[in-house]
CSV table of C-alpha atoms and ligand atoms in Angstrom, one decimal:
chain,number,residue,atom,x,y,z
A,117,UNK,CA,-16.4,9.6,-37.2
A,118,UNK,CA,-17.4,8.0,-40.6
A,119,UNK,CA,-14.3,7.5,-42.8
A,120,UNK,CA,-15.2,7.9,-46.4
A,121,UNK,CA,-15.0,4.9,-48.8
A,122,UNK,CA,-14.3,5.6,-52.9
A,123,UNK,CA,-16.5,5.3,-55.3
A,124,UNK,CA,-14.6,2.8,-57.3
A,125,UNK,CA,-15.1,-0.2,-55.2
A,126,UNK,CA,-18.9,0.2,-55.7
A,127,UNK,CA,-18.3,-1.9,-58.5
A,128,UNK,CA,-21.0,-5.4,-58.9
A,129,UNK,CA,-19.0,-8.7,-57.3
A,130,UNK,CA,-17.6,-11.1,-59.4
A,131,UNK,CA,-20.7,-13.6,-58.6
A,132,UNK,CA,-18.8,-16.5,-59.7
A,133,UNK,CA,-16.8,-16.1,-56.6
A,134,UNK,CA,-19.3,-16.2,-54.6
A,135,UNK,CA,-20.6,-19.3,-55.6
A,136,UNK,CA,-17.1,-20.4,-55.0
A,137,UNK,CA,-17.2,-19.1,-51.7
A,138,UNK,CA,-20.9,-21.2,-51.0
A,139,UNK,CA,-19.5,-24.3,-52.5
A,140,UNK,CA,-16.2,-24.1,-50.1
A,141,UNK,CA,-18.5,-23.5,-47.1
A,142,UNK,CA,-20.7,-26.6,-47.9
A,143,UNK,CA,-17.4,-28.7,-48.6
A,144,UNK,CA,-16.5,-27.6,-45.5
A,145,UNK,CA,-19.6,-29.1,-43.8
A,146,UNK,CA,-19.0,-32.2,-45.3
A,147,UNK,CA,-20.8,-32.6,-48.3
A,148,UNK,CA,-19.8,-33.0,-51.5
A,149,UNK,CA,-20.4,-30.4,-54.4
A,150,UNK,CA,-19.1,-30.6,-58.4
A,151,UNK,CA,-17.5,-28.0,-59.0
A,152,UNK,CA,-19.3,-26.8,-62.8
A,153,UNK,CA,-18.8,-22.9,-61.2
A,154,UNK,CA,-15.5,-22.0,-62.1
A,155,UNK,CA,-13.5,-22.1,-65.4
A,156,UNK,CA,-10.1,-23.6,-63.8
A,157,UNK,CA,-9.2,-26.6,-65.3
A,158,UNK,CA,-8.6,-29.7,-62.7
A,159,UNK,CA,-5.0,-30.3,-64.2
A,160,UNK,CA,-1.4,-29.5,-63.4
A,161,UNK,CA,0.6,-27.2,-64.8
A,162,UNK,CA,2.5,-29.0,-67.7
A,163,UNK,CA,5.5,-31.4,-66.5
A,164,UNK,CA,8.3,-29.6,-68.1
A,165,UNK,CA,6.9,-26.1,-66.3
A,166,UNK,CA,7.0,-28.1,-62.9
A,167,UNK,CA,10.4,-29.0,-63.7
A,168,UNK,CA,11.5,-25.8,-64.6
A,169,UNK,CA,9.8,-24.4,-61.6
A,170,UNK,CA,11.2,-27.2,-59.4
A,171,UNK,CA,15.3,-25.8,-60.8
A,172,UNK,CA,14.6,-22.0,-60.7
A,173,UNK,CA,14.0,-22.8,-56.9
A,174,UNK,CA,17.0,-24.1,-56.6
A,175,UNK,CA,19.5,-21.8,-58.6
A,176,UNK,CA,17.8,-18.5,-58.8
A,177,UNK,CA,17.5,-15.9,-56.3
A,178,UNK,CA,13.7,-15.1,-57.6
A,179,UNK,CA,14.4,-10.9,-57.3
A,180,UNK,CA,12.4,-8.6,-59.2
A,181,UNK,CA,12.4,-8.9,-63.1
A,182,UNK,CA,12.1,-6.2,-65.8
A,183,UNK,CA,8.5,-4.7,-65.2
A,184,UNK,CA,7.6,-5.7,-68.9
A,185,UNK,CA,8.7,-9.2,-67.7
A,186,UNK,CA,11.6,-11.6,-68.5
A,187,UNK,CA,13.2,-11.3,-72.1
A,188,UNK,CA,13.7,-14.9,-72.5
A,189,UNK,CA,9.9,-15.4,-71.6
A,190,UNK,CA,9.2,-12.5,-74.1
A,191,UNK,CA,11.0,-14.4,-76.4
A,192,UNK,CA,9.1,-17.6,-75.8
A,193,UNK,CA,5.8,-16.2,-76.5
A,194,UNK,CA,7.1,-14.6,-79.6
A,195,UNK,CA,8.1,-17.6,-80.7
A,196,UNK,CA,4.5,-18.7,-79.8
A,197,UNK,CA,2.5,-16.3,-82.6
A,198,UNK,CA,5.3,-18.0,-85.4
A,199,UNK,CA,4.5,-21.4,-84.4
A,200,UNK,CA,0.4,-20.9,-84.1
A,201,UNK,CA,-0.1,-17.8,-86.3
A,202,UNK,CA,2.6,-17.4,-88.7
A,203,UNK,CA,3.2,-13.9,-87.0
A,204,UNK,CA,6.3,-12.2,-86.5
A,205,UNK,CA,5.9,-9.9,-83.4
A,206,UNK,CA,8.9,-8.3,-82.1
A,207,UNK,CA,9.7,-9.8,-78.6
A,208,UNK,CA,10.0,-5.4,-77.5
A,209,UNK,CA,6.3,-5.8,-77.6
A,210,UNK,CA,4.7,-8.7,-75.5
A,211,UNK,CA,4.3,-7.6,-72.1
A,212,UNK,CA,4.2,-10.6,-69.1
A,213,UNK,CA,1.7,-9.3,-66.8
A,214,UNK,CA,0.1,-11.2,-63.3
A,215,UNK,CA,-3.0,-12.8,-65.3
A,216,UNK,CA,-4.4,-11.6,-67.8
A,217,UNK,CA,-6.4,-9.9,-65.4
A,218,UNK,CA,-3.9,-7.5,-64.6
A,219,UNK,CA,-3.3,-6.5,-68.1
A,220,UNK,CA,-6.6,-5.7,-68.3
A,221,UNK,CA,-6.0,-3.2,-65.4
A,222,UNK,CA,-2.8,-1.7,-67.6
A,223,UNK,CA,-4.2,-1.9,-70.9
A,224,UNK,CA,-7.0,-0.5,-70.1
A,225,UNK,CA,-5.3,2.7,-67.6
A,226,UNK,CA,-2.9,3.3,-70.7
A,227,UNK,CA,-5.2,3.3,-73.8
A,228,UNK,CA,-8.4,5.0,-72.4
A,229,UNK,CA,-9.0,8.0,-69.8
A,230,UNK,CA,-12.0,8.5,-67.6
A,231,UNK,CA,-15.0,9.2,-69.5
A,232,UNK,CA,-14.2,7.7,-72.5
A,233,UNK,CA,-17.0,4.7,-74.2
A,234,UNK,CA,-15.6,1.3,-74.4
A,235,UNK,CA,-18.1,-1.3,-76.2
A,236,UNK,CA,-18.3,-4.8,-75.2
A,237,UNK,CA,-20.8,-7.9,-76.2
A,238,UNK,CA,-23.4,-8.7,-73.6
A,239,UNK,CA,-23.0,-11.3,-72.1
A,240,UNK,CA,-19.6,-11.1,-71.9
A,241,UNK,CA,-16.9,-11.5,-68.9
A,242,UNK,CA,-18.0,-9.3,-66.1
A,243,UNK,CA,-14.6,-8.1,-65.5
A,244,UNK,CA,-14.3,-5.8,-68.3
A,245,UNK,CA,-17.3,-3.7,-67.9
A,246,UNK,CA,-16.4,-3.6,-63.9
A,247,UNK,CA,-13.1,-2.7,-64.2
A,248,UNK,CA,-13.6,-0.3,-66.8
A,249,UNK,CA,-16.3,1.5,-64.6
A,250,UNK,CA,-13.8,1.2,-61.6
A,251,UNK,CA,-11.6,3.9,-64.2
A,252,UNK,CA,-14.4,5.6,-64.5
A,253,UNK,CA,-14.4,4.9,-68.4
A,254,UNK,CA,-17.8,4.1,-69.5
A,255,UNK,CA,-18.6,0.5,-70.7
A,256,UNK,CA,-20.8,0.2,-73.4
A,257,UNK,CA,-22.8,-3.2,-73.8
A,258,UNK,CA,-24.0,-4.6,-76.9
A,259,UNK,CA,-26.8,-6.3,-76.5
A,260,UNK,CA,-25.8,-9.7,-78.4
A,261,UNK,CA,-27.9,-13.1,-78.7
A,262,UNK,CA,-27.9,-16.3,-80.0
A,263,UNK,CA,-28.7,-14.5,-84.1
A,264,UNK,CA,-25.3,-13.0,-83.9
A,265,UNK,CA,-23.8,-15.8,-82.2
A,266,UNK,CA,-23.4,-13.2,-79.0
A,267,UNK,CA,-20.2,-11.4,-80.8
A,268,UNK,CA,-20.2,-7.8,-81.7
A,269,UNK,CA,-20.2,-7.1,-85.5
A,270,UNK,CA,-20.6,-3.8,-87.0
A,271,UNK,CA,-24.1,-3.7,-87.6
A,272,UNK,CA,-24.5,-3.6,-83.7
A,273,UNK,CA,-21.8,-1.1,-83.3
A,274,UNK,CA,-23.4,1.0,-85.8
A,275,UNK,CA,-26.8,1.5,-83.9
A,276,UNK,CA,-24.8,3.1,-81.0
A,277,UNK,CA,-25.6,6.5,-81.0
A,278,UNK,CA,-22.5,7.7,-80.0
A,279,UNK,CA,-18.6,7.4,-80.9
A,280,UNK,CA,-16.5,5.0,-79.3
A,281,UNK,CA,-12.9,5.1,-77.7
A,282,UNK,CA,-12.5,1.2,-77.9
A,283,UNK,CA,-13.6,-2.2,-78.5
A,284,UNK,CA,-13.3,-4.9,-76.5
A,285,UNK,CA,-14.0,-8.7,-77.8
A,286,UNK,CA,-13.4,-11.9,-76.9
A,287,UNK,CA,-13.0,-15.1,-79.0
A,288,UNK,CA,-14.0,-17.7,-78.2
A,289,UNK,CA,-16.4,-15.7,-75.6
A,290,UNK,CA,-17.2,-16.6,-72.1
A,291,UNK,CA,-19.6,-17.3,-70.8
A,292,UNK,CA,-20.9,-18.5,-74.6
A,293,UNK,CA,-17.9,-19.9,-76.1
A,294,UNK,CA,-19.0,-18.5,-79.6
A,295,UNK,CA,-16.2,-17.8,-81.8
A,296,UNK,CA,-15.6,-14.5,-84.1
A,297,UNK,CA,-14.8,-16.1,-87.6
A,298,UNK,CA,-11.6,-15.0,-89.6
A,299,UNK,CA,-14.0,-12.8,-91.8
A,300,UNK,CA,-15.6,-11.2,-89.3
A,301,UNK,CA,-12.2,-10.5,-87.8
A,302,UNK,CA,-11.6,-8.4,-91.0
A,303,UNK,CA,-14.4,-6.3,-90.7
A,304,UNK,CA,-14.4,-5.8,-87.0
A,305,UNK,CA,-10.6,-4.6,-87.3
A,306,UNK,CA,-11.5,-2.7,-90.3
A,307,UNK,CA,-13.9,-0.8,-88.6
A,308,UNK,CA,-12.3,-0.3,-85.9
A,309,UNK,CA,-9.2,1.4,-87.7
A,310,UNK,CA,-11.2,3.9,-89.7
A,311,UNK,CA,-13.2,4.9,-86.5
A,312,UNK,CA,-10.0,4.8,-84.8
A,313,UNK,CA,-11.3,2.9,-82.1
A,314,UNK,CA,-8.7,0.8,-80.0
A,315,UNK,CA,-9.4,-2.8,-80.5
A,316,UNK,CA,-8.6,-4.5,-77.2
A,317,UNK,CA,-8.7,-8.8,-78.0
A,318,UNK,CA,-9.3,-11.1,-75.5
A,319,UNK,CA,-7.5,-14.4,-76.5
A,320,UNK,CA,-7.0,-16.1,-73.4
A,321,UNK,CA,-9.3,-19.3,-74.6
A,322,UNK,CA,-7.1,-19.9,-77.9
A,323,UNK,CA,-6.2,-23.1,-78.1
A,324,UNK,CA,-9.3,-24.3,-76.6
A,325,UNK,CA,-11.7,-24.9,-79.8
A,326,UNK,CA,-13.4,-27.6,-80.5
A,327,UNK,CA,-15.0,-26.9,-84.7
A,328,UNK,CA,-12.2,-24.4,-86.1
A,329,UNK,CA,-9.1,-22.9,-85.1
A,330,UNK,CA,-9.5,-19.2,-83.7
A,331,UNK,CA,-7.8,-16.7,-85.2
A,332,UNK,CA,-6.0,-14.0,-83.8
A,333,UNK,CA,-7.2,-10.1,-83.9
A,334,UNK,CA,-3.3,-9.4,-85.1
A,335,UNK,CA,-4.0,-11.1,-88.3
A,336,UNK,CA,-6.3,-8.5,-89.1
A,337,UNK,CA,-4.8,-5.5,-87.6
A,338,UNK,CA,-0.8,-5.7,-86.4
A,339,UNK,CA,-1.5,-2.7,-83.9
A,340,UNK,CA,-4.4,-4.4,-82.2
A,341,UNK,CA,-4.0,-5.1,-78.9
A,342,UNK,CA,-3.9,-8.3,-77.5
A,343,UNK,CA,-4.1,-10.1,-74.2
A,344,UNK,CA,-3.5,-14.2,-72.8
A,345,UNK,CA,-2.6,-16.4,-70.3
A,346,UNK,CA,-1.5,-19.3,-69.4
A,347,UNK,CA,-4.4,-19.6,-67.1
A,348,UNK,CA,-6.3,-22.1,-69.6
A,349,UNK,CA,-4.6,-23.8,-72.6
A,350,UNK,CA,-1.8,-24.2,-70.2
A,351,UNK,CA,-3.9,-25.3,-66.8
A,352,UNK,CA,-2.0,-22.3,-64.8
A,353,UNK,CA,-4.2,-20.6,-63.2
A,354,UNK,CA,-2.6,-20.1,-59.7
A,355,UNK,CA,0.7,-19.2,-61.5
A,356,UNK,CA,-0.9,-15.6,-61.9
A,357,UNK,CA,1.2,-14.9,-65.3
A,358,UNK,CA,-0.4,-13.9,-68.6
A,359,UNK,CA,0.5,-11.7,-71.6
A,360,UNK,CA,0.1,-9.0,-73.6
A,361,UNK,CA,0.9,-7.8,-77.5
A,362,UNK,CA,1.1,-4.2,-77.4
A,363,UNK,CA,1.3,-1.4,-80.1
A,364,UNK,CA,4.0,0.5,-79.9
A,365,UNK,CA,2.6,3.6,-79.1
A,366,UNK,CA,1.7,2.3,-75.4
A,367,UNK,CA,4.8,0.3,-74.8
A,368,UNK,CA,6.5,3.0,-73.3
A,369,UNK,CA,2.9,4.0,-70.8
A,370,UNK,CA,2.2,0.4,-69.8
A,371,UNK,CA,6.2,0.1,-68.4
A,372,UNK,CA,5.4,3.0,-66.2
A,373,UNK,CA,2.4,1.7,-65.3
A,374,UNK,CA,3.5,-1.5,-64.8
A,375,UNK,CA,6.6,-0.4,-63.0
A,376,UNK,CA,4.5,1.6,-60.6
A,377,UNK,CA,1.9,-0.8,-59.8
A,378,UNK,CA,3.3,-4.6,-59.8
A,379,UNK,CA,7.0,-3.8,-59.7
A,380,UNK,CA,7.0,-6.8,-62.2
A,381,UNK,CA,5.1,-10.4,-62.7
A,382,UNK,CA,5.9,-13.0,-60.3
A,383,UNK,CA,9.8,-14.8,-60.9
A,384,UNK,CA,8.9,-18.2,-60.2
A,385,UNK,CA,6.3,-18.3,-63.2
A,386,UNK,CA,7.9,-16.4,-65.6
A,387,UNK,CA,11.1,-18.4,-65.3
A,388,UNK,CA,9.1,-21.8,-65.5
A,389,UNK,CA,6.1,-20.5,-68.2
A,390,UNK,CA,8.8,-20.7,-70.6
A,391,UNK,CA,8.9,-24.4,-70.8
A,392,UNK,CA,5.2,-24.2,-71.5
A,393,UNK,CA,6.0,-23.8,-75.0
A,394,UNK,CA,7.1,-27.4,-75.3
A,395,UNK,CA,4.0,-28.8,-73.4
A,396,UNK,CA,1.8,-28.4,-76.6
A,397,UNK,CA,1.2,-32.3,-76.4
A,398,UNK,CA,0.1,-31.9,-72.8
A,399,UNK,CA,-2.2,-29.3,-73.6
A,400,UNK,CA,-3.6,-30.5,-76.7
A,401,UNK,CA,-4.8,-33.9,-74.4
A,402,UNK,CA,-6.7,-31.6,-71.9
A,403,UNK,CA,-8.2,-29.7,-74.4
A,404,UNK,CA,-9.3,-33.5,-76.0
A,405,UNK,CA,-11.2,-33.8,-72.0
A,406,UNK,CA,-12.5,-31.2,-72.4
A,407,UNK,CA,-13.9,-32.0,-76.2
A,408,UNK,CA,-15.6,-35.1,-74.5
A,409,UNK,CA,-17.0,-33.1,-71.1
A,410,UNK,CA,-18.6,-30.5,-74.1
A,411,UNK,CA,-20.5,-33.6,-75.4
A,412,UNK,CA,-21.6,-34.8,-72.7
A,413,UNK,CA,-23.0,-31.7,-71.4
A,414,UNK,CA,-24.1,-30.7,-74.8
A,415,UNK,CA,-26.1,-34.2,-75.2
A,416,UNK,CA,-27.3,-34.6,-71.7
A,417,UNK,CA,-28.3,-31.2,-70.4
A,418,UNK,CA,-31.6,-30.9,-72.9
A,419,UNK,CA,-33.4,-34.4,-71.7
A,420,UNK,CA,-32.8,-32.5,-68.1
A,421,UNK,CA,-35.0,-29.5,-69.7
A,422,UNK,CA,-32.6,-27.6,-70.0
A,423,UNK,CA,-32.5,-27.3,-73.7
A,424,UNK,CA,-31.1,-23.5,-75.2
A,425,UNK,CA,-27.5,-24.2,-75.2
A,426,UNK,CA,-25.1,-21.8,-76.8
A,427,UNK,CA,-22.9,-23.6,-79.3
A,428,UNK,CA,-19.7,-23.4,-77.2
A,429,UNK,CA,-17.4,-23.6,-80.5
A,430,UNK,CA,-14.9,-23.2,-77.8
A,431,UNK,CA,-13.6,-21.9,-74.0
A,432,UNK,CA,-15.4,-25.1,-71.8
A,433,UNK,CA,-18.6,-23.5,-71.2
A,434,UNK,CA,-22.0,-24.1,-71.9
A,435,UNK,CA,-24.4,-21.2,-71.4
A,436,UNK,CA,-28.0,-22.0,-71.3
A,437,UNK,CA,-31.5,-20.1,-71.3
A,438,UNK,CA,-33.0,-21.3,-68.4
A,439,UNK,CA,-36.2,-18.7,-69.1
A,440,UNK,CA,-38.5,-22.2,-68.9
A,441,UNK,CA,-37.4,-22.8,-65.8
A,442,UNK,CA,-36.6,-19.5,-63.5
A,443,UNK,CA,-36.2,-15.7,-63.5
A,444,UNK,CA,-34.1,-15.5,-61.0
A,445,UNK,CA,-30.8,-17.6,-61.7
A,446,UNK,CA,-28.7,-16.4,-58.9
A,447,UNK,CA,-31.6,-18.2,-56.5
A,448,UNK,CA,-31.8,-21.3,-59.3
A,449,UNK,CA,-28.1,-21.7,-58.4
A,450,UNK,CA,-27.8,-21.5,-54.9
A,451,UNK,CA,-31.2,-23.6,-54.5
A,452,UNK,CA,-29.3,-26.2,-57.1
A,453,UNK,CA,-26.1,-26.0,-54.8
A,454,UNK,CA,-27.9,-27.0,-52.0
A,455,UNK,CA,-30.4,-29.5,-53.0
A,456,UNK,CA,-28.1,-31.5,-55.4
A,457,UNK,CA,-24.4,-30.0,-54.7
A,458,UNK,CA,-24.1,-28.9,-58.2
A,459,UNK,CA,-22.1,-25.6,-58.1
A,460,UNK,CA,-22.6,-23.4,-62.1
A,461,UNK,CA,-22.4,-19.8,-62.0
A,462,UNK,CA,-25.7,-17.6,-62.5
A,463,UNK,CA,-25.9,-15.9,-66.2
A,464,UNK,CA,-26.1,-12.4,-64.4
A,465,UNK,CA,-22.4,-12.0,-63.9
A,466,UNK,CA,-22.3,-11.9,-67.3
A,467,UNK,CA,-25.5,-10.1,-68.8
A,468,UNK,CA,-26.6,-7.4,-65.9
A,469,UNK,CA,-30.0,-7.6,-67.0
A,470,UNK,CA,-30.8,-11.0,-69.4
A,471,UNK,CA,-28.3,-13.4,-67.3
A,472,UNK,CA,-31.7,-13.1,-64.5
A,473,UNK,CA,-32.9,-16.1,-67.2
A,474,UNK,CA,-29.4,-17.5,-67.9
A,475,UNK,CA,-26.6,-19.7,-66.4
A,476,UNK,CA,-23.3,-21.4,-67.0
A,477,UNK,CA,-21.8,-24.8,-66.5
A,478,UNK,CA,-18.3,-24.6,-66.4
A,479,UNK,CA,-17.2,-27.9,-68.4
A,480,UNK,CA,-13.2,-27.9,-66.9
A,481,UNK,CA,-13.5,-30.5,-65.0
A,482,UNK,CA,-13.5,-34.2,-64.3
A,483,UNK,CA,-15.7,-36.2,-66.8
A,484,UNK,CA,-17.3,-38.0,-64.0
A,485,UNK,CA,-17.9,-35.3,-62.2
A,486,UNK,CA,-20.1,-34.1,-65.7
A,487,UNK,CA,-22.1,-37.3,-65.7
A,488,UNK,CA,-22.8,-37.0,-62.2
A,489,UNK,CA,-24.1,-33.7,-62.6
A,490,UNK,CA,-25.9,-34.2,-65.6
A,491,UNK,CA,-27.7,-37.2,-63.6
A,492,UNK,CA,-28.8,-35.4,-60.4
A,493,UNK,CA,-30.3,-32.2,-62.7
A,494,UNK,CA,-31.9,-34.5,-64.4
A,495,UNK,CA,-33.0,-35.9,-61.0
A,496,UNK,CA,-33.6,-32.8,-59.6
A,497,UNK,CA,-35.4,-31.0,-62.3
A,498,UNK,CA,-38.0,-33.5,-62.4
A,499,UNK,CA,-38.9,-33.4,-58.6
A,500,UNK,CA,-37.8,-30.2,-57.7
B,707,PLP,C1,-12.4,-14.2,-70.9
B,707,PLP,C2,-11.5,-14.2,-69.7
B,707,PLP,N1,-10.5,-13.3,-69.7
B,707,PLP,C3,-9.6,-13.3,-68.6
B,707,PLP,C4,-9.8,-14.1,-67.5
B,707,PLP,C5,-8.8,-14.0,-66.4
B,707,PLP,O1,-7.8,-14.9,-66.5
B,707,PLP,P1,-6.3,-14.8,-65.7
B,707,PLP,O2,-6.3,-16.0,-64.9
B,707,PLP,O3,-5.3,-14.8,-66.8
B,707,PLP,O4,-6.3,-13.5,-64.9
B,707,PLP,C6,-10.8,-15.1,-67.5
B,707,PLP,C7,-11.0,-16.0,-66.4
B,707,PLP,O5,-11.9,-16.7,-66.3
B,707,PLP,C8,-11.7,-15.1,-68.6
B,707,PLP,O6,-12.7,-16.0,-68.7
């Protein structure tokens, strides 16, 4: 008897993972690898959250919470668009979800319904065009390079022949880190409201910019929707908890949703998240690391050969064209994880059909573990 298996786990792997998975295996042999894969940063959680986590052990029972999360957290993040953005968002809609990754999975289930076209930049996180597909809503890639500075505009969206349900962006971008500038912002949302096309904005790497502040899709259009973490700026990225800004018309969907499928995000880091909003100073001194693991990269990469770097205005990634040196980058990664022990992520997670020519260093890290990298590609590439 052959049991049948859905259709909607034929979806691509998230390669990244993978790579994790080869880098673990060789660790596990003994060797050393630098970990330039994944975008986690090597901190804790901010003190005050590992205080706050350490006392809701203690004196709370950690049940379930309201499926739209905690209102005190709800509060918090609020409080969060005053302080960065001058915006007043009512607490009612923020929406504490487990990562930002599972807001994708709620957003996305209440705004869109199977067959609708979502557009997206290409390269962009592979997530969104694999859970969308999962749906069975049809991703639409927009073929973005380094002349657009790989984000959607609406020029691009205007050569696609047919209309959209939604638009999904992401500022600063991984893998590229390229930024979408306040004007841009303007038109994007613009467009997207006379379309009416459901702007869906990625915000997870605010906070993380190295040349201008990013600015937020709700400037531009109050009803956008919005989703973060506190995977990055905050270094939490085992604490599964991110966030959502909703418009009001899919409040009331997502709870359901929500309710059904998660119950409600986990106790334990709702209760202590909320003390991340008086760990900006912590942050702000990773996110000064990670300014000085950007130059580093940025300055000793091209005497390696590998010389087409995106401008990573923000996020802590560098994505490079590697076309000079291989057209096949998921083999160019394994062969550089085993030779040197240099673990980065092959560009085809994020572009199906360029990323063969494309890969990513993840710059998250240890600074030493950047100048050793930098060293034994340099090493490497010479006498391969
Ligand atoms: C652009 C982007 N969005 C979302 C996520 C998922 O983050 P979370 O840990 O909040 O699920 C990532 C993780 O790398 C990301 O790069």
């Amino acid at each position: 008897m052959v049991l049948k298996v859905a259709d909607r786990g034929e979806i691509p792997p998230f390669i990244v993972m993978d790579v994790m998975h080869s880098a673990a295996i060789r660790e596990s042999q003994g060797n050393d690898v630098l970990h330039l894969e994944v975008g986690q940063p090597s901190t804790k959680a901010p003190e005050k959250v590992i205080s706050a986590a350490k006392m809701a052990l203690d004196a709370d029972n950690l049940g379930y919470t309201p499926a739209l999360g905690l209102l005190s957290l709800r509060q918090g993040i609020a409080g969060h668009y005053k302080t960065w953005y001058g915006l007043d968002i009512p607490a009612e809609r923020i929406v504490a979800t487990k990562g930002s990754s599972a807001a994708f999975v709620l957003s996305f289930m209440a705004a869109f319904n199977p067959g609708d076209r979502v557009a997206m930049a290409s390269p962009g996180y592979p997530a969104y065009r694999n859970i969308l597909t999962a749906l069975g809503i049809e991703p639409v890639l927009v073929l973005t390079g380094l002349e657009h500075r790989f984000q959607p505009t609406v020029a691009l969206l205007e050569t696609l022949n047919q209309p959209l349900d939604g638009l999904i962006i992401a500022s600063p971008s991984n893998p590229t880190g390229t930024m979408i500038n306040d004007k841009e912002m303007h038109e994007l949302a613009t467009y997207c409201k006379e379309k009416e096309i459901r702007l869906i904005s990625d915000e997870i790497y605010h906070g993380i910019t190295y040349e201008e502040k990013a600015v937020s899709a709700l400037g531009s259009n109050i009803d956008s929707l919005v989703i973060n973490s506190f995977s990055k700026y905050f270094s939490m990225t085992g604490w599964r908890l991110g966030w959502m800004v909703v418009p009001n018309d899919l409040i009331r969907p997502i709870e359901c949703l929500a309710q059904n499928m998660f119950i409600s995000p986990p106790t334990l880091s709702q209760l202590a998240a909320t003390a991340a909003f008086q760990s900006y100073a912590e942050a702000e001194e990773n996110v000064k690391r990670y300014a000085q693991n950007r130059s580093i990269l940025m300055n000793e990469l091209p005497s390696s050969g590998i010389t087409k770097l995106a401008p990573a205005d923000g996020a802590f990634y560098v994505y490079a064209d590697v076309a000079n040196l291989t057209d096949d980058s998921v083999y160019f990664c394994q062969k550089m994880l085993k030779d040197i022990g240099v673990a980065c992520t092959p560009g085809l997670d994020f572009d199906p059909d360029r990323g063969r020519v494309t890969i990513r260093f993840s710059f998250a890290g240890a600074q030493c573990d950047m100048i050793d990298a930098c060293q034994r590609i340099k090493t490497w590439l010479k006498f391969p």
